[in-house]
């Protein structure tokens, strides 16, 4: 049964795909917030920002349904003018809503970095990234709302006025999104490479900080659909791909920002999912910046790093245990006697 008399199977399929990713992003964010609020008992700025991102993602989803209800996926020649107008109004509103959700998801990742990396140089670099993200994010959102002047020209081309080039605007914004994705992935790697951890542990930690690569992939995949809609003479029919990839992109960003923070919850709720991890008394590692490596099962060992981090405060690579230690991603322990990044 269709959503409305104007909806199409193409549009309804796109809604289903969007619903899956939006729901998954919401569930993982809920687990992340529960972990931070109830297990770690410390909500951070990044946690509040990701909630804003999820709220705008649901706003995008609501407008997505509106587009499909008003015939997205159908040829414009088969739709009455007032239905086309309503669909284009929804289309116009989805763009800044999508941008806001995506920008805030990336901001959440960067504010997580501020919790983790404590040296002056790393924090300055992170603040520079946040400043860049804020500047271009403001531009993408404002330019989306004011793509045409007057605004109504976006859905009624008979109105006199001026519109920015859709292809120029959308592709330049996507290009900057790709650039920021790359910077977000690269930023923590030099510091993580200096962590004197066993190779397996180091790879696991670096993998957690590389999840943004999935956002980069979806942004690149979205480019083809943008080309189609930017050159389209039949936007009611051709917008399905771009709308679907936009929904996937912003929700994948939310998932990547939230997924690392769910591991403490999953490990606690489903311990059998990690059967290969050592138990707490197998290792007793003390994490101290500037100390020398000395791994031992019989007593505390020091993990050397020449860069200050707060990994002991970030629940995704380290987890609290009731024994006063922190658990690394592979299940070994980091002693809670402090580090350059601050006490536990």
mmCIF file of C-alpha atoms in Angstrom:
data_model
loop_
_atom_site.group_PDB
_atom_site.id
_atom_site.type_symbol
_atom_site.label_atom_id
_atom_site.label_comp_id
_atom_site.label_asym_id
_atom_site.label_seq_id
_atom_site.Cartn_x
_atom_site.Cartn_y
_atom_site.Cartn_z
ATOM 1 C CA UNK A 1 0.000 0.000 0.000
ATOM 2 C CA UNK A 2 1.455 3.355 -1.061
ATOM 3 C CA UNK A 3 2.201 6.239 1.270
ATOM 4 C CA UNK A 4 -0.027 8.524 -0.799
ATOM 5 C CA UNK A 5 -1.616 8.555 -4.229
ATOM 6 C CA UNK A 6 1.474 10.333 -5.569
ATOM 7 C CA UNK A 7 4.149 8.139 -4.000
ATOM 8 C CA UNK A 8 6.096 5.659 -6.123
ATOM 9 C CA UNK A 9 7.856 2.378 -5.428
ATOM 10 C CA UNK A 10 11.191 4.122 -6.079
ATOM 11 C CA UNK A 11 10.428 6.750 -3.487
ATOM 12 C CA UNK A 12 9.121 4.268 -0.932
ATOM 13 C CA UNK A 13 12.236 2.126 -1.346
ATOM 14 C CA UNK A 14 14.363 5.197 -0.664
ATOM 15 C CA UNK A 15 12.340 5.920 2.487
ATOM 16 C CA UNK A 16 12.929 2.355 3.671
ATOM 17 C CA UNK A 17 16.695 2.707 3.193
ATOM 18 C CA UNK A 18 16.690 6.035 5.010
ATOM 19 C CA UNK A 19 14.620 4.561 7.850
ATOM 20 C CA UNK A 20 17.145 1.757 8.365
ATOM 21 C CA UNK A 21 20.148 4.076 8.615
ATOM 22 C CA UNK A 22 18.322 6.690 10.710
ATOM 23 C CA UNK A 23 17.134 4.032 13.156
ATOM 24 C CA UNK A 24 20.573 2.434 13.416
ATOM 25 C CA UNK A 25 22.184 5.825 14.037
ATOM 26 C CA UNK A 26 19.601 6.585 16.727
ATOM 27 C CA UNK A 27 20.068 3.238 18.476
ATOM 28 C CA UNK A 28 23.854 3.534 18.556
ATOM 29 C CA UNK A 29 23.645 7.124 19.772
ATOM 30 C CA UNK A 30 21.279 6.003 22.523
ATOM 31 C CA UNK A 31 23.745 3.320 23.611
ATOM 32 C CA UNK A 32 26.581 5.833 23.493
ATOM 33 C CA UNK A 33 24.699 8.353 25.636
ATOM 34 C CA UNK A 34 23.677 5.628 28.090
ATOM 35 C CA UNK A 35 27.310 4.522 28.333
ATOM 36 C CA UNK A 36 28.527 8.063 28.959
ATOM 37 C CA UNK A 37 25.733 9.035 31.356
ATOM 38 C CA UNK A 38 25.233 5.802 33.303
ATOM 39 C CA UNK A 39 28.442 3.763 33.004
ATOM 40 C CA UNK A 40 31.166 6.393 32.640
ATOM 41 C CA UNK A 41 28.917 8.931 34.415
ATOM 42 C CA UNK A 42 30.375 11.860 32.539
ATOM 43 C CA UNK A 43 28.582 13.457 29.601
ATOM 44 C CA UNK A 44 30.827 15.579 27.410
ATOM 45 C CA UNK A 45 30.243 18.354 24.893
ATOM 46 C CA UNK A 46 30.640 15.804 22.109
ATOM 47 C CA UNK A 47 27.768 13.740 23.525
ATOM 48 C CA UNK A 48 25.378 16.692 23.498
ATOM 49 C CA UNK A 49 26.454 17.667 19.990
ATOM 50 C CA UNK A 50 25.727 14.190 18.617
ATOM 51 C CA UNK A 51 22.199 14.435 20.038
ATOM 52 C CA UNK A 52 21.724 17.609 17.986
ATOM 53 C CA UNK A 53 22.938 15.728 14.917
ATOM 54 C CA UNK A 54 20.443 12.922 15.504
ATOM 55 C CA UNK A 55 17.597 15.420 15.945
ATOM 56 C CA UNK A 56 18.370 17.018 12.581
ATOM 57 C CA UNK A 57 18.709 13.573 11.001
ATOM 58 C CA UNK A 58 15.139 12.833 12.038
ATOM 59 C CA UNK A 59 14.099 16.221 10.668
ATOM 60 C CA UNK A 60 15.679 15.228 7.360
ATOM 61 C CA UNK A 61 13.835 11.905 7.465
ATOM 62 C CA UNK A 62 10.498 13.654 8.027
ATOM 63 C CA UNK A 63 11.078 15.928 5.037
ATOM 64 C CA UNK A 64 12.223 12.899 3.026
ATOM 65 C CA UNK A 65 8.836 11.276 3.666
ATOM 66 C CA UNK A 66 7.189 14.540 2.607
ATOM 67 C CA UNK A 67 9.087 14.494 -0.687
ATOM 68 C CA UNK A 68 7.960 10.939 -1.397
ATOM 69 C CA UNK A 69 4.368 11.736 -0.414
ATOM 70 C CA UNK A 70 4.474 14.533 -2.968
ATOM 71 C CA UNK A 71 5.704 12.305 -5.758
ATOM 72 C CA UNK A 72 9.502 12.112 -5.559
ATOM 73 C CA UNK A 73 10.494 9.397 -7.993
ATOM 74 C CA UNK A 74 7.706 10.193 -10.433
ATOM 75 C CA UNK A 75 8.171 12.144 -13.646
ATOM 76 C CA UNK A 76 7.103 15.765 -13.306
ATOM 77 C CA UNK A 77 4.855 15.465 -16.355
ATOM 78 C CA UNK A 78 2.616 13.094 -14.374
ATOM 79 C CA UNK A 79 2.266 15.350 -11.331
ATOM 80 C CA UNK A 80 -0.040 18.371 -10.904
ATOM 81 C CA UNK A 81 1.737 21.718 -10.394
ATOM 82 C CA UNK A 82 0.749 22.153 -6.748
ATOM 83 C CA UNK A 83 2.191 18.711 -5.884
ATOM 84 C CA UNK A 84 5.464 19.551 -7.628
ATOM 85 C CA UNK A 85 5.632 22.813 -5.679
ATOM 86 C CA UNK A 86 5.137 21.034 -2.360
ATOM 87 C CA UNK A 87 7.782 18.440 -3.240
ATOM 88 C CA UNK A 88 10.293 21.131 -4.205
ATOM 89 C CA UNK A 89 9.630 22.985 -0.946
ATOM 90 C CA UNK A 90 10.485 19.814 0.966
ATOM 91 C CA UNK A 91 13.558 19.353 -1.245
ATOM 92 C CA UNK A 92 14.692 22.908 -0.489
ATOM 93 C CA UNK A 93 14.359 22.354 3.279
ATOM 94 C CA UNK A 94 16.187 19.007 3.294
ATOM 95 C CA UNK A 95 19.493 20.492 2.109
ATOM 96 C CA UNK A 96 20.315 22.732 5.126
ATOM 97 C CA UNK A 97 18.871 20.133 7.519
ATOM 98 C CA UNK A 98 21.179 17.497 6.026
ATOM 99 C CA UNK A 99 24.147 19.865 6.219
ATOM 100 C CA UNK A 100 23.450 20.659 9.878
ATOM 101 C CA UNK A 101 23.234 16.980 10.811
ATOM 102 C CA UNK A 102 26.466 16.164 8.976
ATOM 103 C CA UNK A 103 28.417 19.146 10.337
ATOM 104 C CA UNK A 104 27.395 18.483 13.945
ATOM 105 C CA UNK A 105 28.318 14.789 13.636
ATOM 106 C CA UNK A 106 31.811 15.792 12.509
ATOM 107 C CA UNK A 107 31.991 18.370 15.300
ATOM 108 C CA UNK A 108 31.184 15.623 17.799
ATOM 109 C CA UNK A 109 34.152 13.603 16.530
ATOM 110 C CA UNK A 110 36.480 16.597 16.885
ATOM 111 C CA UNK A 111 35.301 17.324 20.421
ATOM 112 C CA UNK A 112 35.995 13.677 21.246
ATOM 113 C CA UNK A 113 39.543 14.311 20.053
ATOM 114 C CA UNK A 114 39.808 17.220 22.498
ATOM 115 C CA UNK A 115 39.045 14.800 25.323
ATOM 116 C CA UNK A 116 41.657 12.332 24.138
ATOM 117 C CA UNK A 117 44.650 14.395 23.004
ATOM 118 C CA UNK A 118 46.021 16.629 25.732
ATOM 119 C CA UNK A 119 49.284 18.088 24.409
ATOM 120 C CA UNK A 120 49.260 21.754 23.455
ATOM 121 C CA UNK A 121 50.127 21.149 19.805
ATOM 122 C CA UNK A 122 47.435 18.517 19.307
ATOM 123 C CA UNK A 123 44.798 20.674 20.981
ATOM 124 C CA UNK A 124 45.720 23.732 18.910
ATOM 125 C CA UNK A 125 45.455 21.643 15.744
ATOM 126 C CA UNK A 126 42.089 20.305 16.870
ATOM 127 C CA UNK A 127 40.774 23.792 17.636
ATOM 128 C CA UNK A 128 41.910 24.868 14.155
ATOM 129 C CA UNK A 129 39.935 21.986 12.649
ATOM 130 C CA UNK A 130 36.888 22.941 14.715
ATOM 131 C CA UNK A 131 37.227 26.560 13.572
ATOM 132 C CA UNK A 132 37.480 25.487 9.939
ATOM 133 C CA UNK A 133 34.500 23.154 10.327
ATOM 134 C CA UNK A 134 32.443 25.917 11.957
ATOM 135 C CA UNK A 135 33.299 28.444 9.240
ATOM 136 C CA UNK A 136 32.556 26.292 6.239
ATOM 137 C CA UNK A 137 29.640 24.615 8.034
ATOM 138 C CA UNK A 138 28.006 28.004 8.555
ATOM 139 C CA UNK A 139 28.485 28.735 4.856
ATOM 140 C CA UNK A 140 26.966 25.439 3.713
ATOM 141 C CA UNK A 141 23.906 25.896 5.916
ATOM 142 C CA UNK A 142 23.280 29.570 5.114
ATOM 143 C CA UNK A 143 23.890 29.075 1.382
ATOM 144 C CA UNK A 144 21.442 26.163 1.411
ATOM 145 C CA UNK A 145 18.670 28.261 2.979
ATOM 146 C CA UNK A 146 19.422 31.199 0.659
ATOM 147 C CA UNK A 147 20.235 29.232 -2.482
ATOM 148 C CA UNK A 148 17.796 31.489 -4.309
ATOM 149 C CA UNK A 149 16.813 35.111 -3.667
ATOM 150 C CA UNK A 150 13.935 35.345 -3.176
ATOM 151 C CA UNK A 151 13.807 31.881 -1.606
ATOM 152 C CA UNK A 152 10.582 30.965 -3.441
ATOM 153 C CA UNK A 153 12.448 30.970 -6.748
ATOM 154 C CA UNK A 154 13.885 27.581 -5.766
ATOM 155 C CA UNK A 155 10.465 25.955 -6.309
ATOM 156 C CA UNK A 156 8.943 28.501 -8.689
ATOM 157 C CA UNK A 157 11.256 29.417 -11.535
ATOM 158 C CA UNK A 158 8.746 31.939 -12.902
ATOM 159 C CA UNK A 159 9.605 34.315 -10.040
ATOM 160 C CA UNK A 160 12.197 36.954 -10.883
ATOM 161 C CA UNK A 161 15.377 36.673 -8.878
ATOM 162 C CA UNK A 162 18.722 34.911 -8.718
ATOM 163 C CA UNK A 163 19.863 31.396 -7.780
ATOM 164 C CA UNK A 164 23.341 30.127 -7.098
ATOM 165 C CA UNK A 165 24.596 27.400 -9.403
ATOM 166 C CA UNK A 166 23.340 24.143 -7.903
ATOM 167 C CA UNK A 167 26.200 22.152 -9.425
ATOM 168 C CA UNK A 168 28.820 24.661 -8.277
ATOM 169 C CA UNK A 169 27.402 24.933 -4.764
ATOM 170 C CA UNK A 170 26.753 21.246 -4.142
ATOM 171 C CA UNK A 171 30.038 20.005 -5.586
ATOM 172 C CA UNK A 172 32.134 22.632 -3.806
ATOM 173 C CA UNK A 173 30.447 21.742 -0.515
ATOM 174 C CA UNK A 174 31.009 18.029 -1.138
ATOM 175 C CA UNK A 175 34.645 18.713 -1.966
ATOM 176 C CA UNK A 176 35.133 20.474 1.366
ATOM 177 C CA UNK A 177 33.323 17.628 3.144
ATOM 178 C CA UNK A 178 35.772 15.179 1.579
ATOM 179 C CA UNK A 179 38.692 17.371 2.677
ATOM 180 C CA UNK A 180 37.472 17.536 6.277
ATOM 181 C CA UNK A 181 36.855 13.776 6.321
ATOM 182 C CA UNK A 182 40.469 13.217 5.298
ATOM 183 C CA UNK A 183 41.751 15.694 7.918
ATOM 184 C CA UNK A 184 39.659 14.055 10.646
ATOM 185 C CA UNK A 185 41.105 10.650 9.746
ATOM 186 C CA UNK A 186 44.718 11.834 9.503
ATOM 187 C CA UNK A 187 44.741 14.144 12.552
ATOM 188 C CA UNK A 188 45.172 11.525 15.336
ATOM 189 C CA UNK A 189 47.488 9.154 13.477
ATOM 190 C CA UNK A 190 50.884 10.787 14.288
ATOM 191 C CA UNK A 191 50.069 10.725 18.002
ATOM 192 C CA UNK A 192 48.751 7.177 17.903
ATOM 193 C CA UNK A 193 51.856 5.945 16.083
ATOM 194 C CA UNK A 194 53.956 7.172 19.015
ATOM 195 C CA UNK A 195 52.055 5.024 21.507
ATOM 196 C CA UNK A 196 54.407 2.249 22.609
ATOM 197 C CA UNK A 197 51.821 -0.511 22.541
ATOM 198 C CA UNK A 198 51.939 -4.046 21.173
ATOM 199 C CA UNK A 199 51.192 -3.991 17.448
ATOM 200 C CA UNK A 200 47.779 -5.600 17.830
ATOM 201 C CA UNK A 201 46.677 -3.033 20.402
ATOM 202 C CA UNK A 202 48.009 -0.138 18.361
ATOM 203 C CA UNK A 203 46.185 -1.328 15.226
ATOM 204 C CA UNK A 204 42.966 -1.709 17.199
ATOM 205 C CA UNK A 205 43.204 1.818 18.609
ATOM 206 C CA UNK A 206 44.077 3.299 15.207
ATOM 207 C CA UNK A 207 41.148 1.437 13.637
ATOM 208 C CA UNK A 208 38.787 3.044 16.141
ATOM 209 C CA UNK A 209 40.054 6.472 15.150
ATOM 210 C CA UNK A 210 39.722 5.632 11.435
ATOM 211 C CA UNK A 211 35.985 4.966 11.393
ATOM 212 C CA UNK A 212 35.484 8.333 9.698
ATOM 213 C CA UNK A 213 36.732 6.640 6.550
ATOM 214 C CA UNK A 214 33.248 5.218 6.083
ATOM 215 C CA UNK A 215 31.852 8.769 5.943
ATOM 216 C CA UNK A 216 34.448 9.620 3.305
ATOM 217 C CA UNK A 217 33.333 6.649 1.197
ATOM 218 C CA UNK A 218 29.649 7.623 1.339
ATOM 219 C CA UNK A 219 30.482 11.240 0.477
ATOM 220 C CA UNK A 220 32.367 10.097 -2.614
ATOM 221 C CA UNK A 221 29.604 7.675 -3.632
ATOM 222 C CA UNK A 222 27.073 10.505 -3.313
ATOM 223 C CA UNK A 223 28.864 12.604 -5.957
ATOM 224 C CA UNK A 224 27.358 10.741 -8.927
ATOM 225 C CA UNK A 225 23.819 11.282 -7.662
ATOM 226 C CA UNK A 226 24.613 14.990 -7.184
ATOM 227 C CA UNK A 227 25.736 15.217 -10.795
ATOM 228 C CA UNK A 228 22.439 13.711 -11.938
ATOM 229 C CA UNK A 229 20.201 16.048 -9.936
ATOM 230 C CA UNK A 230 22.294 19.169 -10.613
ATOM 231 C CA UNK A 231 21.883 18.674 -14.380
ATOM 232 C CA UNK A 232 18.338 17.310 -14.236
ATOM 233 C CA UNK A 233 15.425 18.695 -16.230
ATOM 234 C CA UNK A 234 13.114 16.417 -14.248
ATOM 235 C CA UNK A 235 14.094 16.876 -10.572
ATOM 236 C CA UNK A 236 10.977 15.197 -9.173
ATOM 237 C CA UNK A 237 12.108 11.967 -10.823
ATOM 238 C CA UNK A 238 15.890 12.284 -10.534
ATOM 239 C CA UNK A 239 16.251 13.386 -6.911
ATOM 240 C CA UNK A 240 15.765 9.917 -5.409
ATOM 241 C CA UNK A 241 19.446 8.973 -5.561
ATOM 242 C CA UNK A 242 20.788 12.209 -4.092
ATOM 243 C CA UNK A 243 18.187 12.212 -1.313
ATOM 244 C CA UNK A 244 18.948 8.602 -0.412
ATOM 245 C CA UNK A 245 22.719 9.084 -0.349
ATOM 246 C CA UNK A 246 22.323 12.261 1.710
ATOM 247 C CA UNK A 247 20.357 10.306 4.317
ATOM 248 C CA UNK A 248 22.950 7.541 4.320
ATOM 249 C CA UNK A 249 25.868 9.980 4.576
ATOM 250 C CA UNK A 250 24.682 11.977 7.574
ATOM 251 C CA UNK A 251 23.601 8.835 9.437
ATOM 252 C CA UNK A 252 26.871 7.020 8.707
ATOM 253 C CA UNK A 253 28.634 10.065 10.196
ATOM 254 C CA UNK A 254 26.514 9.711 13.345
ATOM 255 C CA UNK A 255 27.215 5.971 13.474
ATOM 256 C CA UNK A 256 30.968 6.512 13.111
ATOM 257 C CA UNK A 257 30.914 9.160 15.843
ATOM 258 C CA UNK A 258 28.913 6.938 18.219
ATOM 259 C CA UNK A 259 30.135 3.414 17.526
ATOM 260 C CA UNK A 260 33.429 3.619 19.482
ATOM 261 C CA UNK A 261 31.543 4.755 22.561
ATOM 262 C CA UNK A 262 29.290 1.676 22.552
ATOM 263 C CA UNK A 263 32.001 -0.909 23.175
ATOM 264 C CA UNK A 264 31.971 -0.551 26.964
ATOM 265 C CA UNK A 265 28.219 -1.194 26.970
ATOM 266 C CA UNK A 266 28.478 -4.156 24.588
ATOM 267 C CA UNK A 267 31.388 -5.713 26.489
ATOM 268 C CA UNK A 268 29.501 -5.361 29.757
ATOM 269 C CA UNK A 269 26.158 -6.584 28.400
ATOM 270 C CA UNK A 270 27.456 -9.340 26.118
ATOM 271 C CA UNK A 271 30.811 -10.471 27.580
ATOM 272 C CA UNK A 272 30.811 -13.614 25.445
ATOM 273 C CA UNK A 273 31.265 -11.457 22.367
ATOM 274 C CA UNK A 274 34.847 -10.922 23.550
ATOM 275 C CA UNK A 275 35.924 -14.417 24.619
ATOM 276 C CA UNK A 276 39.520 -13.961 23.462
ATOM 277 C CA UNK A 277 40.202 -10.945 25.670
ATOM 278 C CA UNK A 278 42.419 -11.475 28.750
ATOM 279 C CA UNK A 279 40.800 -11.187 32.143
ATOM 280 C CA UNK A 280 41.691 -8.348 34.474
ATOM 281 C CA UNK A 281 44.320 -10.210 36.470
ATOM 282 C CA UNK A 282 46.324 -11.332 33.437
ATOM 283 C CA UNK A 283 47.828 -7.906 32.857
ATOM 284 C CA UNK A 284 48.286 -4.886 35.060
ATOM 285 C CA UNK A 285 49.622 -2.162 32.787
ATOM 286 C CA UNK A 286 50.390 1.299 34.020
ATOM 287 C CA UNK A 287 50.051 4.024 31.385
ATOM 288 C CA UNK A 288 52.625 6.778 31.916
ATOM 289 C CA UNK A 289 53.857 9.272 29.407
ATOM 290 C CA UNK A 290 57.603 9.215 28.915
ATOM 291 C CA UNK A 291 58.272 5.946 30.743
ATOM 292 C CA UNK A 292 60.017 2.955 29.229
ATOM 293 C CA UNK A 293 58.394 -0.213 27.983
ATOM 294 C CA UNK A 294 58.336 -3.126 30.382
ATOM 295 C CA UNK A 295 55.567 -5.609 29.773
ATOM 296 C CA UNK A 296 55.181 -8.269 32.416
ATOM 297 C CA UNK A 297 52.488 -10.587 33.674
ATOM 298 C CA UNK A 298 53.923 -10.619 37.159
ATOM 299 C CA UNK A 299 53.676 -6.940 37.925
ATOM 300 C CA UNK A 300 52.877 -3.475 36.656
ATOM 301 C CA UNK A 301 54.351 -2.475 33.321
ATOM 302 C CA UNK A 302 54.746 0.921 31.750
ATOM 303 C CA UNK A 303 53.500 1.882 28.297
ATOM 304 C CA UNK A 304 55.640 4.607 26.794
ATOM 305 C CA UNK A 305 54.266 7.457 24.731
ATOM 306 C CA UNK A 306 55.956 10.711 23.790
ATOM 307 C CA UNK A 307 52.662 12.476 23.250
ATOM 308 C CA UNK A 308 50.187 13.294 25.983
ATOM 309 C CA UNK A 309 46.828 11.621 25.591
ATOM 310 C CA UNK A 310 43.730 11.164 27.653
ATOM 311 C CA UNK A 311 43.017 7.675 26.390
ATOM 312 C CA UNK A 312 42.293 6.685 29.962
ATOM 313 C CA UNK A 313 39.345 9.094 29.885
ATOM 314 C CA UNK A 314 37.966 8.023 26.513
ATOM 315 C CA UNK A 315 35.699 5.056 26.994
ATOM 316 C CA UNK A 316 36.078 3.785 23.475
ATOM 317 C CA UNK A 317 39.726 2.698 23.684
ATOM 318 C CA UNK A 318 39.699 2.314 27.454
ATOM 319 C CA UNK A 319 36.939 1.125 29.726
ATOM 320 C CA UNK A 320 36.285 1.433 33.431
ATOM 321 C CA UNK A 321 36.339 -1.694 35.546
ATOM 322 C CA UNK A 322 35.318 -2.224 39.136
ATOM 323 C CA UNK A 323 38.954 -2.938 40.033
ATOM 324 C CA UNK A 324 40.059 0.662 39.494
ATOM 325 C CA UNK A 325 41.787 -0.020 36.208
ATOM 326 C CA UNK A 326 41.095 0.919 32.635
ATOM 327 C CA UNK A 327 40.636 -1.676 29.919
ATOM 328 C CA UNK A 328 42.366 -1.333 26.567
ATOM 329 C CA UNK A 329 40.539 -2.309 23.405
ATOM 330 C CA UNK A 330 41.951 -5.829 23.554
ATOM 331 C CA UNK A 331 40.929 -6.324 27.171
ATOM 332 C CA UNK A 332 44.262 -5.744 28.931
ATOM 333 C CA UNK A 333 44.438 -3.264 31.778
ATOM 334 C CA UNK A 334 45.958 0.142 32.240
ATOM 335 C CA UNK A 335 46.769 1.001 35.851
ATOM 336 C CA UNK A 336 44.854 3.946 37.253
ATOM 337 C CA UNK A 337 47.808 5.814 38.732
ATOM 338 C CA UNK A 338 47.654 8.721 36.344
ATOM 339 C CA UNK A 339 49.370 9.941 33.201
ATOM 340 C CA UNK A 340 50.338 13.134 31.470
ATOM 341 C CA UNK A 341 46.761 13.488 30.359
ATOM 342 C CA UNK A 342 45.521 13.740 33.930
ATOM 343 C CA UNK A 343 44.392 11.464 36.697
ATOM 344 C CA UNK A 344 41.597 8.999 36.406
#
